[in-house]
Coordinates of C-alpha atoms in Angstrom, one line a residue:
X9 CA 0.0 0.0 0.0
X10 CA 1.8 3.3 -1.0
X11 CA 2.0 5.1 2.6
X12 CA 2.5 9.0 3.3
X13 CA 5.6 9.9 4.7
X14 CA 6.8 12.9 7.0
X15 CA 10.2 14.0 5.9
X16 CA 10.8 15.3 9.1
X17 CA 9.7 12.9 11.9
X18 CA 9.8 10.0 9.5
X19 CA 6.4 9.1 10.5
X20 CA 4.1 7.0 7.8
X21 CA 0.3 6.8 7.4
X22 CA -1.7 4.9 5.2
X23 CA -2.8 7.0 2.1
X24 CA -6.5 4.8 2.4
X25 CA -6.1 6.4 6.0
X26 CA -7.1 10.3 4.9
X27 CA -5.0 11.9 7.7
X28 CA -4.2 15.1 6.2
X29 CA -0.9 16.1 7.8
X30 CA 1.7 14.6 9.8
X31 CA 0.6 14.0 13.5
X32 CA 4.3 14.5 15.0
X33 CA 4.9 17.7 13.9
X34 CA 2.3 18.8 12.0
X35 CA 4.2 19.6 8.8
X36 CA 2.7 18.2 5.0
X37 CA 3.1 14.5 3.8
X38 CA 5.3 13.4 1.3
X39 CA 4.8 10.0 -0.7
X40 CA 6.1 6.8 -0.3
X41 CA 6.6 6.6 -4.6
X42 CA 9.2 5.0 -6.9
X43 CA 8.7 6.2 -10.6
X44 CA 9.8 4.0 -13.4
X45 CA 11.1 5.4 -16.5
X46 CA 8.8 7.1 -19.2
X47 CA 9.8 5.6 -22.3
X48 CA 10.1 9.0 -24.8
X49 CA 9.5 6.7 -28.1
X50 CA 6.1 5.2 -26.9
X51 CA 4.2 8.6 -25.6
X52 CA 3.2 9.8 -29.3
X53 CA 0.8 6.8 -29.1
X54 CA -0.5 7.6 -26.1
X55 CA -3.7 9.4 -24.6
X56 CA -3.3 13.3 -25.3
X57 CA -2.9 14.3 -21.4
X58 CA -1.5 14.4 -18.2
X59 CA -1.7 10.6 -17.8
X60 CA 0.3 9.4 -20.9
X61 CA 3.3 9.5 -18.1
X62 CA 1.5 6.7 -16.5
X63 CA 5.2 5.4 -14.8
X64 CA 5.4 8.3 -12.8
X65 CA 2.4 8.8 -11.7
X66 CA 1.0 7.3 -8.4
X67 CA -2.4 7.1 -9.7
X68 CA -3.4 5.5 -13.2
X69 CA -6.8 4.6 -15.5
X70 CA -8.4 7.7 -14.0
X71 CA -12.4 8.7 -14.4
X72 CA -12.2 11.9 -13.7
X73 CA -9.8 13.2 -16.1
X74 CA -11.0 16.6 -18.2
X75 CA -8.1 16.2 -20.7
X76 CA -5.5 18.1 -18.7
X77 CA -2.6 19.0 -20.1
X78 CA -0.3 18.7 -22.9
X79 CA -0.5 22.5 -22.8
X80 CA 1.8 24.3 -25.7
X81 CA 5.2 25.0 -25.8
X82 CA 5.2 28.6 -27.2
X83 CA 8.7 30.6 -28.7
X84 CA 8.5 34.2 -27.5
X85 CA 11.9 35.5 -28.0
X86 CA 15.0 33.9 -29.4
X87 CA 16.0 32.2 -26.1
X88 CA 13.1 32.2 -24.0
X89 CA 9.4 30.2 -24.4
X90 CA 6.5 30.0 -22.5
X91 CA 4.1 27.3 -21.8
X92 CA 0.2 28.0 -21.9
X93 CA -0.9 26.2 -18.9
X94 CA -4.1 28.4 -18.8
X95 CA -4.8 26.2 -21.7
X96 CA -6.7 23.8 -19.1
X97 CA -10.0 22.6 -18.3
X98 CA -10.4 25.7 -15.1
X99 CA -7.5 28.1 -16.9
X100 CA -4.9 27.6 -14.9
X101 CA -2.0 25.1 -13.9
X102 CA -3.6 23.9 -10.6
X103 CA -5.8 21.0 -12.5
X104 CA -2.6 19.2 -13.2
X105 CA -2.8 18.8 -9.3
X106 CA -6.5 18.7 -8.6
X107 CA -7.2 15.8 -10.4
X108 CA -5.2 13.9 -8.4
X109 CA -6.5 14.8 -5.7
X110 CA -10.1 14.0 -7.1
X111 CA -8.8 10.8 -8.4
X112 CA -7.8 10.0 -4.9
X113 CA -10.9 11.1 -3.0
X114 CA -13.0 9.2 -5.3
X115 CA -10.7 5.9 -4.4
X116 CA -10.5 6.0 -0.7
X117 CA -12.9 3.4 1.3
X118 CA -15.6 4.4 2.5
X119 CA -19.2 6.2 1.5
X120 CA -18.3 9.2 -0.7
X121 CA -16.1 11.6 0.6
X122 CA -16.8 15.7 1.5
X123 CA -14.0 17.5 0.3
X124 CA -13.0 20.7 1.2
X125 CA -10.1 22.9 -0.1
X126 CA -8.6 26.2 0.7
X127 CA -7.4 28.2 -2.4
X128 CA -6.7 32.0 -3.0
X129 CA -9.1 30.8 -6.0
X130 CA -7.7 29.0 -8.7
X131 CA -7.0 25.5 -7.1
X132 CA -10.4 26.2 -5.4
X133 CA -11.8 26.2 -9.1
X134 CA -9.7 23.4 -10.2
X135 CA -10.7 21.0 -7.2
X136 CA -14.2 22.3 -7.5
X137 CA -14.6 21.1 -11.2
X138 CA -12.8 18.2 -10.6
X139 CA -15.2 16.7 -7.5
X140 CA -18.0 17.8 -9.3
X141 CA -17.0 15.2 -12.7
X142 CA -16.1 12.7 -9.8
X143 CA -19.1 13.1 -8.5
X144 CA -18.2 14.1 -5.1
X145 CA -19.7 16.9 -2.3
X146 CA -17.4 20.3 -2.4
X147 CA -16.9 23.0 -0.1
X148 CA -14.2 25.9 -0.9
X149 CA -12.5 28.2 1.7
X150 CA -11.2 31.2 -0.1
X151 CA -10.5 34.5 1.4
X152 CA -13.3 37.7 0.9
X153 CA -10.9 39.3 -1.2
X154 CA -10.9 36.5 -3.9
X155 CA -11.4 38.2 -7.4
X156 CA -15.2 38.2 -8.1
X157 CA -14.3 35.8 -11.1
X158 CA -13.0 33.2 -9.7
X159 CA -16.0 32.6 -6.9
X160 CA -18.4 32.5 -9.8
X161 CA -16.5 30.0 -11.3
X162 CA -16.3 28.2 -8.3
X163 CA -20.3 28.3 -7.6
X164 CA -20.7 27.2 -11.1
X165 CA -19.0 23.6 -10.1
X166 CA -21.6 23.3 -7.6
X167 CA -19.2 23.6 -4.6
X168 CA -20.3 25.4 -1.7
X169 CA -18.2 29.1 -1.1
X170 CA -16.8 29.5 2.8
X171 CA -15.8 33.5 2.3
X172 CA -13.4 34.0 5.1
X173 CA -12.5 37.1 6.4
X174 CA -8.7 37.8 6.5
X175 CA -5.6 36.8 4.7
X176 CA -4.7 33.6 2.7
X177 CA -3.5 32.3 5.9
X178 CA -6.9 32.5 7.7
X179 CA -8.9 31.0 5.0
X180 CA -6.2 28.2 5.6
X181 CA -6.7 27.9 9.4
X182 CA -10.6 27.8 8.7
X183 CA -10.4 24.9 6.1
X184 CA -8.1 23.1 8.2
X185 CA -10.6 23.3 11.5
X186 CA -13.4 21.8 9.6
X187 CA -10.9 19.0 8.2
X188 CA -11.0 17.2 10.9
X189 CA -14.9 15.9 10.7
X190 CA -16.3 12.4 9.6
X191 CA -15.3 11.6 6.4
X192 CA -14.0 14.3 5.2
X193 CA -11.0 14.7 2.9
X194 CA -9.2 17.6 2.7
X195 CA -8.1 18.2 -0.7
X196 CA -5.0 20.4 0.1
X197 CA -2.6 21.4 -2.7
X198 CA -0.3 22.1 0.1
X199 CA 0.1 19.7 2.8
X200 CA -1.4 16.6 0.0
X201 CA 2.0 15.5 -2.5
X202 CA -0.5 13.9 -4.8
X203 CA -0.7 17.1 -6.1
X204 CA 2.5 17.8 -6.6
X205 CA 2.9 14.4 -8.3
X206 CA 0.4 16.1 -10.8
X207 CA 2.2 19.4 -11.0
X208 CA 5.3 17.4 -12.1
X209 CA 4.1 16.6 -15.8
X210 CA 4.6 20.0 -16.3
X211 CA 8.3 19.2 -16.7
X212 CA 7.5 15.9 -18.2
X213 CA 5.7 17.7 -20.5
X214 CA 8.7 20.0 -21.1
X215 CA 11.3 17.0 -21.5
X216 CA 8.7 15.3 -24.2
X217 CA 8.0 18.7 -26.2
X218 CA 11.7 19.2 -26.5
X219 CA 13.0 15.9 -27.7
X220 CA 14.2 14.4 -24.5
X221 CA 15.8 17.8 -23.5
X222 CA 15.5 20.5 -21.0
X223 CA 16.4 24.0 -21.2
X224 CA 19.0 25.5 -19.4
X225 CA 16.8 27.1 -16.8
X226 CA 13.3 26.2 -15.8
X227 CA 11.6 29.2 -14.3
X228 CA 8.8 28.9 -12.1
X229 CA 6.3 31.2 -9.8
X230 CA 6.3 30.6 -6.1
X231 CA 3.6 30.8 -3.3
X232 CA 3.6 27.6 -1.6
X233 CA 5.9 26.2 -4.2
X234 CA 3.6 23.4 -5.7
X235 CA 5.0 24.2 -9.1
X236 CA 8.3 23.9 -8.2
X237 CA 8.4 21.0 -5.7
X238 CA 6.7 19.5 -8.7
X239 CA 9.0 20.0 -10.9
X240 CA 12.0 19.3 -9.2
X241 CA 10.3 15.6 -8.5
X242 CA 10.3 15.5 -11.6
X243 CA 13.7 16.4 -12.6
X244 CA 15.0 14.5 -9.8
X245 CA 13.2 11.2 -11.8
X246 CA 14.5 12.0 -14.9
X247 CA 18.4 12.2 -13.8
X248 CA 18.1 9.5 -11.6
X249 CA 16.7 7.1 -14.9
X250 CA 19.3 8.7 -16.8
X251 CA 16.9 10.6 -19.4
X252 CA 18.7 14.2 -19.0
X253 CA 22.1 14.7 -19.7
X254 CA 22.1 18.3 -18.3
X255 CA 21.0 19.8 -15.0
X256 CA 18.5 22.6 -15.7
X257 CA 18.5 25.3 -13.4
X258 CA 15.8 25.7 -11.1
X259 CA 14.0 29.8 -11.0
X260 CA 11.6 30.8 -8.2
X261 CA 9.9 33.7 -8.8
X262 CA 8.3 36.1 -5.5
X263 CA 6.6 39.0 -5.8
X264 CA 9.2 41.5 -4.2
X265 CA 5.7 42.4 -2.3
X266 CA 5.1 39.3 -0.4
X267 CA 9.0 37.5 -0.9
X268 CA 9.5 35.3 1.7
X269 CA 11.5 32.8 0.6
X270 CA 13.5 34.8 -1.4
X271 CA 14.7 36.7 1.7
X272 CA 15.3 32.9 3.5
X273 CA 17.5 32.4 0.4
X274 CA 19.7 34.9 0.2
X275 CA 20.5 35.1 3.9
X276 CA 21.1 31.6 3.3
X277 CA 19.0 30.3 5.7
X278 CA 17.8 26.8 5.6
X279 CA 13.9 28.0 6.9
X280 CA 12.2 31.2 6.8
X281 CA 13.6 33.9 8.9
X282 CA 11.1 35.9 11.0
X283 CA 7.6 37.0 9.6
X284 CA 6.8 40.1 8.2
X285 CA 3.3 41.2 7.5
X286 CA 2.7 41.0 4.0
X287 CA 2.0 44.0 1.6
X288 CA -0.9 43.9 -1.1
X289 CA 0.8 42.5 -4.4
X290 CA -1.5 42.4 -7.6
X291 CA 0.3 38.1 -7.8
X292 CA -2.1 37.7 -5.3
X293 CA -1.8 33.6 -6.3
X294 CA 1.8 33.6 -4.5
X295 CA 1.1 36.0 -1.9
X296 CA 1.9 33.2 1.1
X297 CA 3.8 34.6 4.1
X298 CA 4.6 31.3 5.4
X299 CA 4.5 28.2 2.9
X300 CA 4.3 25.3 5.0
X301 CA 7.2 23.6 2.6
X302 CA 9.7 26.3 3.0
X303 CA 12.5 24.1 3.4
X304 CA 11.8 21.8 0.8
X305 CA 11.3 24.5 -1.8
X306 CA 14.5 26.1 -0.5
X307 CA 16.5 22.7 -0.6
X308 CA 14.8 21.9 -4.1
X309 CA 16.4 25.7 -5.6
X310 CA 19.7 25.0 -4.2
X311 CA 20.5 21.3 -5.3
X312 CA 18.9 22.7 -8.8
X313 CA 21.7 25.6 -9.0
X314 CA 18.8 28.0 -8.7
X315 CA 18.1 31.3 -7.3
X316 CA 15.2 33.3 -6.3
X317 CA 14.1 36.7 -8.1
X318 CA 11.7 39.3 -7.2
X319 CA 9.3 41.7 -9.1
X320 CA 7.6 44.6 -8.6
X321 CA 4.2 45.5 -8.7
X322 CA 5.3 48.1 -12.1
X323 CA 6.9 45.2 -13.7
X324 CA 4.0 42.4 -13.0
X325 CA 2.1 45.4 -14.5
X326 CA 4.8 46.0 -17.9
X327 CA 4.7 42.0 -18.0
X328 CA 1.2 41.9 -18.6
X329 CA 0.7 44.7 -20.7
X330 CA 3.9 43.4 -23.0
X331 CA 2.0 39.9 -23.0
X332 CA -1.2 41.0 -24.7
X333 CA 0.5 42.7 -26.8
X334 CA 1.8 39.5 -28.0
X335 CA -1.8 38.1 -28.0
X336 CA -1.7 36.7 -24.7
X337 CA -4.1 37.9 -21.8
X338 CA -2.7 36.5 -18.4
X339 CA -3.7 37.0 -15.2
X340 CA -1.3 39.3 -12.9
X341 CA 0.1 36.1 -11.1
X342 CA 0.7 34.2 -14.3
X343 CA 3.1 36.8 -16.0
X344 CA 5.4 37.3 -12.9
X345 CA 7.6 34.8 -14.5
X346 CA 7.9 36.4 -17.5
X347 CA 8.6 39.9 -15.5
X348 CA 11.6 38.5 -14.4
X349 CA 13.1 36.2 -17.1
X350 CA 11.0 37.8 -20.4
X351 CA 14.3 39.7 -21.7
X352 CA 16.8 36.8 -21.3
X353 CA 19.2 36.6 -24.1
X354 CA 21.9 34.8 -22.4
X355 CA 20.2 31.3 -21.9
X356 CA 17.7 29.1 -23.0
X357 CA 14.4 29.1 -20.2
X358 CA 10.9 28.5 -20.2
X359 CA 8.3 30.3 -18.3
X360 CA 5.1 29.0 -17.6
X361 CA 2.1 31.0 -18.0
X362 CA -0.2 29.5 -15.2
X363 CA -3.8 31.4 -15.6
X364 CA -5.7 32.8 -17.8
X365 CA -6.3 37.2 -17.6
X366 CA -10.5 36.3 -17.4
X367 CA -9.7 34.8 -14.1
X368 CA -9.7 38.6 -13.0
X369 CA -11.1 40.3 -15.3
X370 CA -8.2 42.7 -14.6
X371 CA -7.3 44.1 -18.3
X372 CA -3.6 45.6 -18.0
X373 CA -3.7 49.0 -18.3

């Protein structure tokens, strides 16, 4: 039986268990899962999504699948592409995550689950949409400030909207209080690595579209680092079964406005140094001032020969305007990437554009 694992107290649960969290310390789980190797020649025969990479995935045969994605590889500039992952079933990157999480709900023993889920709105949307095709009962914490767009999208699932006053952190502590009850699952993209399991075809997806290659720098935005934990998993499979040659470096992107980690990192601290209150920050999708995997997303930049940058709220602002311009409306967390790594010209990188500009409604100005 694949087990959850705390990679701090070493403490394992049964996955068919539901615990949410470790019960030592508190901290998120992290899976008890060997990937085999992807064979590259077979996958143009495959099916058209997420699960062709069936060997690394802990979860296979799905029913809940919406055709997630095998979103494009797009050239921008002469060294620097960007992947449409708003090109999803809920517009945005989370639903590589979500339905694993779905997928897993559905599985566990029992009579159907209630999910509930905590989002700053797009993984509340994904994990909405995907327990609603499972077939399963839905309730979404999101914080009152949650753009207007993505709590309609949200109702339209069918899931039922908890509007918590506060932070992203409150709308956490309330979803986590209520995951505690009978049979309940708590579909967290944080403390659950299925997700992250899901988030990792993004870089399968990369290695495939690029003929077994990577580019020199992988460039990712970070909140609670789901993105990049999940693509360093999967980077870390594809050394080990000897499918890269090369070592891609590993980019977290902060808003300078809520930045975290990127402080941690440069002061080379292993964990995050003291809190500060967090500023608004139109990249309101990574505005977490204390991601519950800090050291693993620290850990997972260095031994990638990353860094962390920051942006500013006038150059999340350029990065969108300078997007549509090329015919691409993004939302203002989606382009942070390409605010800091857009005019590259020493090195190959791709950035991933991660939700689509209706989730706001925001048009850059």
């Amino acid at each position: 039986m694949t087990m959850y694992r705390c990679s701090d107290c070493g403490i394992g649960s049964p996955v068919d268990s539901a615990t949410w969290c470790c019960p030592g310390c508190r901290g998120p789980w992290d899976l008890d899962f060997r990937a085999s190797p992807v064979p590259l020649a077979e996958l143009p025969g495959r099916v058209n999504s997420l699960w062709r990479y069936a060997e690394a995935l802990p979860l296979t045969a799905p029913v809940t699948s919406l055709g997630e994605g095998r979103t494009p590889l797009v050239p921008l500039t002469a060294t620097v592409s960007v992947k449409l992952d708003f090109l999803t079933p809920t517009l945005s990157f989370k639903d590589r995550g979500a339905v694993m999480l779905a997928e897993l709900a559905r599985r566990l023993p029992g009579e159907p689950r209630r999910v509930i889920a905590d989002s700053s709105g797009n993984a509340g949307t994904a994990v909405a949409a995907y327990c609603a095709r499972a077939g399963l009962d839905c309730t979404v914490f999101v914080p009152e400030a949650t753009s207007a767009k993505k709590v309609e999208q949200i109702r339209a699932h069918g899931a039922r909207l908890e509007l918590v006053p506060g932070d992203r952190e409150a709308t956490a502590e309330a979803a986590r209080a209520a995951a505690g009850g009978e049979g309940v699952f708590y579909a967290s993209h944080v403390y659950n690595p299925y997700f992250l399991h899901g988030t990792k075809t993004y870089v399968y997806e990369l290695w495939e579209d690029l003929g077994g290659r990577l580019p020199e720098a992988i460039v990712v935005p970070v909140g609670n680092g789901t993105l990049l934990l999940g693509g360093a998993q999967a980077l870390t499979e594809l050394h080990a079964h000897g499918l890269i040659g090369s070592r891609p470096s590993l980019i977290a992107v902060q808003a300078e406005a809520v930045s975290p980690l990127a402080a941690a990192f440069h002061a080379g601290a292993d964990d995050l140094l003291e809190r500060s209150p967090a500023r608004p920050t139109l990249a309101e999708g990574i505005a977490i001032p204390d991601p519950p995997r800090a050291r693993q997303i620290l850990r997972a930049v260095r031994e990638w020969g990353g860094t962390f940058l920051t942006v500013t709220e006038d150059e999340i602002r350029q990065a969108q305007r300078d997007l549509a311009g090329r015919g691409l409306f993004v939302e203002s967390t989606g382009v942070a990437c390409w605010a800091a790594a857009g005019g590259w010209t020493d090195r190959t990188a791709v950035v991933p554009l991660c939700g689509a500009g209706l989730k706001t409604g925001t048009a850059p100005a």
